[in-house]
Amino acid sequence: MGRTHGMSRRRALGVGLASAAVVPTLLSAGGHAWAASSRAPRQAPPGEPPMDVVWTTDFTNGWDGWEDTPWNDQPQGEVERPTVVASPLGQGQSGRFHLDGGQQRNESQPEAAQSIGEGDVLVVRFTDYLEEGFPVDTDDWQIVLQFKNDGEGSPPCEIKIGHGVYALDGNSGAWSHDIGPAITGEPVDIAVRIIFSADPAVAAMDAWHNGTQTLTGAKPEGAGTLYEGLGSYLKTGLYRDSAISEAGTRYLDSLTIGTPA
């Protein structure tokens, strides 16, 4: 099933983010309890932003709570769909996203954060493990999480790996702010708190890298974190320039989406 753009589909899911005030109502209407898990998720490092959790996974229940999207069905050769495997951290499971050199897309969509609009404030936290050989130093674009706008075009806001760092950027790279080092062979905790607005004077971003705040009130210079008149939705995995010749494997150990507590 591909992505459905109609608002009725989003509202029926009951987990699209609106304002913080109405999120509990939407969750109740949807009848989902994605926060339930038989494995305690990795604890957030001290100093990361408190949040009211809307949706979370540590992959104990596989792909439950994710949309069935064909993002890797691209004219790029055979691309293995994302899989759930034993976590490289030694406990539980992780989502595995892999691309060979020259391949471009291997992504999934959670059923939350699929209707992000003007004025919404979102907190997203994830734990990554990048396999040895992952091209962290690439000069080409390589996205691991994006707040993709409805319709075509480059996202207004995304998290990339390149030049040895995780970075928040957007609007076709017109602005960029480093979050912290991209490291292979060990877990990395990333958290962001974003005010979504098409007005760059309103939009703002905070970020944490392994529990240390590295961005405070960063602004998307010359553009907002949304495009005017368009909503956005969250995707994660690997999406990159086909010019990247190295294979890359990313393990997503956990992902939590919420609103500021």
XYZ file of N, CA, C and O in Angstrom, residues 25-134:
440
model
N -6.522 13.058 22.479
C -7.813 12.709 21.910
C -7.638 11.873 20.647
O -8.323 10.877 20.435
N -6.695 12.266 19.813
C -6.463 11.526 18.583
C -5.993 10.114 18.873
O -6.405 9.152 18.241
N -5.116 9.959 19.865
C -4.629 8.635 20.210
C -5.759 7.759 20.710
O -5.874 6.600 20.331
N -6.615 8.332 21.561
C -7.724 7.559 22.083
C -8.661 7.132 20.969
O -9.115 5.999 20.921
N -8.912 8.029 20.020
C -9.809 7.700 18.917
C -9.240 6.599 18.058
O -9.959 5.755 17.536
N -7.922 6.568 17.897
C -7.299 5.540 17.073
C -7.244 4.190 17.754
O -7.096 3.158 17.114
N -7.291 4.196 19.095
C -7.286 2.942 19.812
C -5.948 2.249 19.832
O -5.860 1.064 20.149
N -4.845 2.938 19.508
C -3.536 2.314 19.467
C -2.787 2.569 20.763
O -2.990 3.567 21.429
N -1.890 1.676 21.115
C -1.027 1.846 22.279
C 0.378 1.412 21.889
O 0.912 0.435 22.380
N 0.965 2.166 20.993
C 2.268 1.770 20.452
C 3.370 1.825 21.496
O 4.429 1.245 21.312
N 3.153 2.528 22.611
C 4.204 2.642 23.615
C 4.438 1.326 24.351
O 5.459 1.132 24.978
N 3.478 0.391 24.275
C 3.628 -0.867 24.976
C 4.744 -1.695 24.353
O 4.858 -1.797 23.139
N 5.569 -2.327 25.193
C 6.682 -3.117 24.692
C 7.116 -4.087 25.765
O 7.061 -3.797 26.954
N 7.569 -5.277 25.355
C 8.052 -6.251 26.318
C 9.519 -6.042 26.647
O 10.057 -6.697 27.517
N 10.190 -5.149 25.958
C 11.592 -4.844 26.258
C 11.693 -3.376 26.635
O 11.223 -2.514 25.907
N 12.325 -3.095 27.758
C 12.499 -1.704 28.153
C 13.394 -1.008 27.151
O 14.491 -1.481 26.863
N 12.938 0.106 26.553
C 13.783 0.799 25.584
C 15.005 1.392 26.259
O 15.040 1.581 27.471
N 16.038 1.671 25.457
C 17.218 2.342 25.992
C 16.802 3.637 26.678
O 15.993 4.397 26.148
N 17.349 3.862 27.857
C 17.004 5.082 28.586
C 17.604 6.298 27.896
O 18.753 6.265 27.444
N 16.820 7.363 27.820
C 17.344 8.598 27.245
C 18.468 9.123 28.128
O 18.350 9.127 29.349
N 19.578 9.551 27.525
C 20.660 10.116 28.328
C 20.170 11.337 29.100
O 19.269 12.048 28.659
N 20.745 11.595 30.287
C 20.361 12.795 31.047
C 20.541 14.050 30.199
O 21.473 14.164 29.418
N 19.614 14.973 30.347
C 19.723 16.235 29.621
C 18.886 16.307 28.370
O 18.684 17.391 27.830
N 18.390 15.151 27.865
C 17.549 15.199 26.669
C 16.170 15.753 27.027
O 15.761 15.714 28.188
N 15.431 16.264 26.041
C 14.180 16.973 26.341
C 13.091 16.032 26.848
O 12.898 14.950 26.291
N 12.377 16.407 27.908
C 11.225 15.611 28.334
C 10.131 15.692 27.283
O 9.969 16.713 26.614
N 9.386 14.605 27.130
C 8.318 14.593 26.131
C 7.129 13.794 26.623
O 7.264 12.907 27.469
N 5.966 14.125 26.096
C 4.786 13.282 26.208
C 4.791 12.371 24.989
O 4.662 12.838 23.852
N 4.971 11.073 25.215
C 5.164 10.126 24.119
C 3.857 9.897 23.377
O 2.818 9.606 23.970
N 3.919 10.037 22.059
C 2.797 9.741 21.177
C 2.951 8.345 20.576
O 1.979 7.612 20.410
N 4.181 7.974 20.274
C 4.449 6.720 19.555
C 5.891 6.309 19.845
O 6.782 7.173 19.908
N 6.126 5.014 20.079
C 7.494 4.565 20.289
C 7.633 3.107 19.861
O 6.655 2.356 19.877
N 8.824 2.725 19.464
C 9.102 1.336 19.133
C 10.542 1.005 19.481
O 11.429 1.851 19.377
N 10.738 -0.234 19.933
C 12.075 -0.807 20.027
C 12.144 -2.078 19.186
O 13.055 -2.878 19.330
N 11.155 -2.241 18.294
C 11.057 -3.335 17.327
C 10.779 -4.691 17.974
O 10.883 -5.725 17.310
N 10.391 -4.693 19.256
C 9.957 -5.937 19.882
C 8.811 -6.560 19.094
O 8.731 -7.781 18.936
N 7.919 -5.710 18.586
C 6.764 -6.176 17.819
C 6.970 -5.989 16.314
O 6.014 -5.810 15.564
N 8.231 -6.024 15.893
C 8.529 -5.942 14.460
C 8.073 -4.630 13.868
O 8.310 -3.563 14.415
N 7.349 -4.722 12.734
C 6.895 -3.531 12.028
C 5.484 -3.113 12.416
O 4.865 -2.300 11.725
N 4.964 -3.628 13.539
C 3.670 -3.142 14.022
C 3.754 -1.641 14.257
O 4.710 -1.132 14.848
N 2.746 -0.915 13.799
C 2.724 0.525 13.980
C 3.413 1.297 12.870
O 3.557 2.512 12.975
N 3.829 0.596 11.817
C 4.449 1.241 10.656
C 3.533 1.089 9.450
O 2.818 0.096 9.315
N 3.565 2.074 8.563
C 2.795 1.975 7.329
C 3.492 1.047 6.339
O 4.717 0.896 6.361
N 2.710 0.419 5.485
C 3.245 -0.435 4.430
C 3.504 0.442 3.214
O 2.599 0.736 2.440
N 4.736 0.900 3.070
C 5.070 1.837 2.001
C 6.119 1.241 1.073
O 7.066 0.598 1.522
N 5.994 1.475 -0.210
C 6.916 0.881 -1.202
C 8.072 1.805 -1.559
O 8.430 1.957 -2.726
N 8.670 2.451 -0.546
C 9.670 3.469 -0.855
C 10.918 2.905 -1.523
O 11.682 3.636 -2.128
N 11.163 1.614 -1.389
C 12.355 1.078 -2.041
C 12.046 0.490 -3.413
O 12.933 -0.062 -4.056
N 10.825 0.589 -3.869
C 10.481 0.086 -5.199
C 10.828 1.145 -6.241
O 9.974 1.822 -6.798
N 12.101 1.298 -6.487
C 12.606 2.335 -7.372
C 13.418 1.680 -8.485
O 13.915 0.565 -8.335
N 13.574 2.350 -9.629
C 14.374 1.791 -10.733
C 15.869 1.907 -10.439
O 16.605 2.638 -11.070
N 16.328 1.153 -9.429
C 17.707 1.267 -8.965
C 18.335 -0.099 -8.752
O 19.323 -0.249 -8.048
N 17.753 -1.140 -9.333
C 18.239 -2.477 -9.047
C 17.488 -3.067 -7.872
O 16.638 -2.423 -7.262
N 17.793 -4.279 -7.526
C 17.090 -4.978 -6.452
C 17.514 -4.422 -5.099
O 18.690 -4.441 -4.739
N 16.569 -3.897 -4.331
C 16.837 -3.352 -3.010
C 16.073 -4.186 -1.985
O 14.856 -4.310 -2.064
N 16.791 -4.735 -1.037
C 16.160 -5.511 0.027
C 15.304 -4.593 0.882
O 15.739 -3.517 1.291
N 14.074 -5.001 1.159
C 13.227 -4.201 2.021
C 13.808 -4.158 3.437
O 14.546 -5.051 3.845
N 13.482 -3.114 4.207
C 13.944 -3.075 5.595
C 13.517 -4.326 6.348
O 12.431 -4.872 6.127
N 14.378 -4.782 7.248
C 14.107 -5.996 8.004
C 14.270 -5.716 9.495
O 14.845 -4.706 9.896
N 13.745 -6.617 10.316
C 13.963 -6.564 11.758
C 14.912 -7.692 12.120
O 14.678 -8.855 11.770
N 16.010 -7.355 12.803
C 17.070 -8.313 13.115
C 17.472 -8.159 14.581
O 17.052 -7.218 15.261
N 18.287 -9.075 15.054
C 18.840 -8.943 16.399
C 19.643 -7.653 16.491
O 20.430 -7.330 15.601
N 19.443 -6.910 17.573
C 20.126 -5.633 17.726
C 21.637 -5.836 17.849
O 22.097 -6.710 18.596
N 22.425 -5.032 17.141
C 23.878 -5.109 17.312
C 24.334 -4.643 18.691
O 25.501 -4.813 19.041
N 23.406 -4.067 19.465
C 23.742 -3.619 20.819
C 23.643 -4.751 21.831
O 23.920 -4.553 23.017
N 23.243 -5.946 21.365
C 23.303 -7.119 22.219
C 22.040 -7.451 22.969
O 22.011 -8.419 23.738
N 20.977 -6.685 22.778
C 19.710 -6.956 23.448
C 18.563 -6.544 22.551
O 18.575 -5.457 21.971
N 17.555 -7.409 22.418
C 16.368 -7.054 21.666
C 16.605 -7.019 20.168
O 17.466 -7.725 19.631
N 15.831 -6.172 19.485
C 15.825 -6.132 18.024
C 16.002 -4.704 17.523
O 15.795 -3.739 18.258
N 16.370 -4.602 16.250
C 16.535 -3.310 15.585
C 15.961 -3.405 14.183
O 15.899 -4.490 13.589
N 15.573 -2.243 13.627
C 15.248 -2.169 12.212
C 16.540 -2.008 11.416
O 17.385 -1.178 11.769
N 16.691 -2.790 10.361
C 17.910 -2.740 9.550
C 17.589 -2.153 8.180
O 16.710 -2.638 7.464
N 18.323 -1.095 7.820
C 18.178 -0.439 6.528
C 19.525 -0.544 5.808
O 20.543 -0.096 6.336
N 19.517 -1.100 4.607
C 20.771 -1.341 3.881
C 20.650 -0.887 2.435
O 19.624 -1.106 1.783
N 21.702 -0.247 1.947
C 21.824 0.078 0.529
C 23.212 -0.329 0.044
O 24.220 -0.075 0.718
N 23.260 -0.958 -1.111
C 24.524 -1.177 -1.793
C 24.933 0.104 -2.511
O 24.109 1.018 -2.700
N 26.206 0.175 -2.914
C 26.649 1.330 -3.678
C 25.801 1.529 -4.919
O 25.459 0.572 -5.615
N 25.406 2.771 -5.178
C 24.582 3.092 -6.338
C 23.097 3.013 -6.088
O 22.311 3.542 -6.891
N 22.666 2.372 -5.002
C 21.244 2.317 -4.678
C 20.848 3.560 -3.891
O 21.685 4.198 -3.246
N 19.560 3.901 -3.936
C 19.159 5.211 -3.455
C 18.225 5.227 -2.262
O 18.355 6.088 -1.402
N 17.267 4.298 -2.172
C 16.202 4.480 -1.178
C 15.852 3.180 -0.477
O 15.656 2.146 -1.110
N 15.768 3.243 0.856
C 15.292 2.129 1.678
C 14.734 2.738 2.960
O 15.469 2.992 3.905
N 13.437 3.007 2.985
C 12.831 3.790 4.061
C 11.538 3.148 4.554
O 10.940 2.305 3.881
N 11.104 3.593 5.738
C 9.810 3.212 6.290
C 9.175 4.425 6.963
O 9.869 5.384 7.303
N 7.853 4.354 7.158
C 7.091 5.435 7.786
C 6.374 4.925 9.020
O 5.601 3.969 8.938
N 6.599 5.545 10.183
C 5.752 5.224 11.331
C 4.347 5.755 11.099
O 4.134 6.649 10.282
N 3.384 5.199 11.810
C 2.007 5.678 11.652
C 1.752 6.970 12.424
O 0.656 7.512 12.368
N 2.744 7.476 13.127
C 2.654 8.772 13.805
C 3.395 9.816 12.999
O 4.193 9.499 12.112
N 3.132 11.072 13.312
C 3.796 12.214 12.663
C 3.615 12.181 11.154
O 4.538 12.470 10.390
N 2.409 11.860 10.723
C 2.108 11.809 9.295
C 1.268 12.994 8.837
O 0.854 13.049 7.683
N 1.021 13.944 9.727
C 0.261 15.132 9.367
C 0.754 16.305 10.209
O 0.089 16.760 11.136
N 1.953 16.780 9.902
C 2.588 17.855 10.652
C 2.205 19.180 10.008
O 2.394 19.363 8.800
N 1.681 20.100 10.812
C 1.196 21.355 10.258
C 1.768 22.571 10.960
O 2.555 22.472 11.910
N 1.368 23.729 10.492
C 1.843 25.014 11.002
C 1.648 25.109 12.515
O 0.557 24.872 13.035
N 2.741 25.441 13.217
C 2.695 25.636 14.654
C 2.895 24.395 15.492
O 3.021 24.492 16.723
N 2.931 23.200 14.882
C 3.169 21.983 15.653
C 4.584 21.986 16.218
O 5.522 22.507 15.608
N 4.735 21.394 17.393
C 6.041 21.225 18.017
C 6.236 19.734 18.269
O 5.404 19.088 18.917
N 7.327 19.199 17.768
C 7.553 17.757 17.761
C 8.902 17.452 18.399
O 9.885 18.159 18.172
N 8.932 16.411 19.232
C 10.182 15.881 19.773
C 10.375 14.484 19.198
O 9.466 13.646 19.276
N 11.537 14.237 18.619
C 11.857 12.933 18.039
C 13.201 12.488 18.610
O 14.168 13.256 18.609
N 13.239 11.274 19.103
C 14.474 10.705 19.628
C 14.706 9.343 18.991
O 13.784 8.545 18.849
N 15.952 9.064 18.572
C 16.268 7.743 18.038
C 17.677 7.327 18.419
O 18.537 8.174 18.707
N 17.887 6.013 18.438
C 19.212 5.442 18.686
C 19.659 4.717 17.434
O 18.964 3.815 16.947
N 20.800 5.125 16.916
C 21.381 4.550 15.707
C 22.593 3.684 16.037
O 23.313 3.948 17.017
N 22.815 2.705 15.176
C 24.091 1.986 15.145
C 24.467 1.868 13.676
O 23.775 1.204 12.899
N 25.524 2.550 13.287
C 25.993 2.522 11.901
C 27.091 1.471 11.782
O 28.095 1.526 12.492
N 26.872 0.527 10.875
C 27.838 -0.561 10.702
C 29.175 -0.014 10.200
O 29.226 0.991 9.478
N 30.255 -0.676 10.606
C 31.573 -0.291 10.098
C 31.537 -0.228 8.567
O 30.964 -1.081 7.908
N 32.142 0.799 8.000
C 32.133 0.998 6.550
C 31.044 1.920 6.074
O 31.048 2.324 4.906
N 30.087 2.279 6.966
C 29.039 3.227 6.570
C 29.716 4.538 6.149
O 30.580 5.058 6.861
